[in-house]
Coordinates of C-alpha atoms in Angstrom, one line a residue:
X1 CA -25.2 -56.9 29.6
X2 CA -28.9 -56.6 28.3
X3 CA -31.4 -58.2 31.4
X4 CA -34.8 -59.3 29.5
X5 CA -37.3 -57.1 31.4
X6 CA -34.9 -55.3 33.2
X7 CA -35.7 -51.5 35.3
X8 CA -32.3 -49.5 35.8
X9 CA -32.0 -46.7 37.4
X10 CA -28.8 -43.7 36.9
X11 CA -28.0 -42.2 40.1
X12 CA -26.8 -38.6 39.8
X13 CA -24.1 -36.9 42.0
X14 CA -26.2 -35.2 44.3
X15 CA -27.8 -38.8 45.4
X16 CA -24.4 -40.4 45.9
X17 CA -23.4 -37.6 48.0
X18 CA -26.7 -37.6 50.1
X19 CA -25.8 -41.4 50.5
X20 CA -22.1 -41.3 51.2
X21 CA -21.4 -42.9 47.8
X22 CA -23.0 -46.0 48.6
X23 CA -25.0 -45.4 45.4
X24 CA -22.8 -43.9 43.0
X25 CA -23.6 -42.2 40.2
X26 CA -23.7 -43.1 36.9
X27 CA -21.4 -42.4 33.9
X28 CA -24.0 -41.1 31.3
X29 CA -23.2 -43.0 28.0
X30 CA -26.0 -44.5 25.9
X31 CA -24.8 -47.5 23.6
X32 CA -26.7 -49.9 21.2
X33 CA -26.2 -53.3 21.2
X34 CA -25.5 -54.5 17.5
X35 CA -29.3 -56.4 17.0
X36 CA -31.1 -54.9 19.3
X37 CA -33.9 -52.7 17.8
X38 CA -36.3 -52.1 20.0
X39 CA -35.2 -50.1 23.3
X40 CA -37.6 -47.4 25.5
X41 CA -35.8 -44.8 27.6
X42 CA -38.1 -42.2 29.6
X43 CA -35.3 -39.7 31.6
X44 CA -36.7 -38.2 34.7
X45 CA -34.9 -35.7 36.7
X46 CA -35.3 -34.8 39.7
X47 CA -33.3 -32.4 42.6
X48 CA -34.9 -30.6 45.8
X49 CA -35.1 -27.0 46.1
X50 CA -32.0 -25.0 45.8
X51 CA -32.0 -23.8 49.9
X52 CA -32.3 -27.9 50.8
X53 CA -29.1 -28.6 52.6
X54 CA -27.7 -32.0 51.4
X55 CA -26.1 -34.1 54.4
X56 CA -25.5 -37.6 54.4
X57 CA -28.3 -39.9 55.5
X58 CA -27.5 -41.0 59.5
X59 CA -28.5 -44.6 57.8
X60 CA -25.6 -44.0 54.9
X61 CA -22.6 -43.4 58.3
X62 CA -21.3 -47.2 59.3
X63 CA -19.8 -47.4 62.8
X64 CA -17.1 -45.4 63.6
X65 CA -16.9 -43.8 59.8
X66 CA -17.4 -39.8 58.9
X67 CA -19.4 -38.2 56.0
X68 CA -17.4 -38.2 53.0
X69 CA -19.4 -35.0 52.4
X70 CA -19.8 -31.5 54.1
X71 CA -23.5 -30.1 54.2
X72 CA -23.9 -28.0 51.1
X73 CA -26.9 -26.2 49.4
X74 CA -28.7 -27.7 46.5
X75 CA -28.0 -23.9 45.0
X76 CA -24.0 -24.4 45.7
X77 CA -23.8 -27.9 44.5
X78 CA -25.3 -27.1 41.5
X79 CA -23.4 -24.1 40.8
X80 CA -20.2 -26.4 41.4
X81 CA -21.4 -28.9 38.8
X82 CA -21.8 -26.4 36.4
X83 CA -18.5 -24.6 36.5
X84 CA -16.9 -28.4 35.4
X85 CA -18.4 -27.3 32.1
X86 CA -16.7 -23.7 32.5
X87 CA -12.9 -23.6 31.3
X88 CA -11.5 -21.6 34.4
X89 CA -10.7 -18.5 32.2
X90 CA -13.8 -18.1 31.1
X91 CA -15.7 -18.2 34.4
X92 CA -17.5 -14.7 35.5
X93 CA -15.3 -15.6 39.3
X94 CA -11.8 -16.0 37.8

């Protein structure tokens, strides 16, 4: 629903892993309400370095729970993201 005045924000993979999906990412689909002509978008993206290690947040781990996640590198990550976008027999690896 449209919220008058309203600040969202898209989570991206790489912060719902960091948080053990406890903000999950966003499907990224734009859609126009039927009336609604005015509308202001400013996409901002941001990811650490690619040598960060991503690990979940101590704060993100409830009692007696483990990470969802292993540690990875940014650089890995990535790379992993980008291979979804690959068909398999057109990757360089396989």
């Amino acid at each position: 629903p449209v919220i008058e005045e309203a600040f969202v924000v898209n989570v991206g993979r790489l912060l719902s892993r960091w948080t053990n999906d406890r903000w999950l990412a966003a499907v990224h689909r734009v859609v126009n309400e039927p009336g609604v002509t005015r509308r202001m978008s400013i996409p901002w993206f941001s990811v650490p370095r690619s040598d960060v290690v991503i690990e979940t947040l101590p704060t993100c781990i409830c009692d007696g729970h483990l990470p969802r996640y292993q540690p990875i590198k940014v650089s890995d990550f990535m790379h992993q993201r980008h291979l979804l976008h690959i068909p398999p027999e057109q990757r360089a690896d396989g």
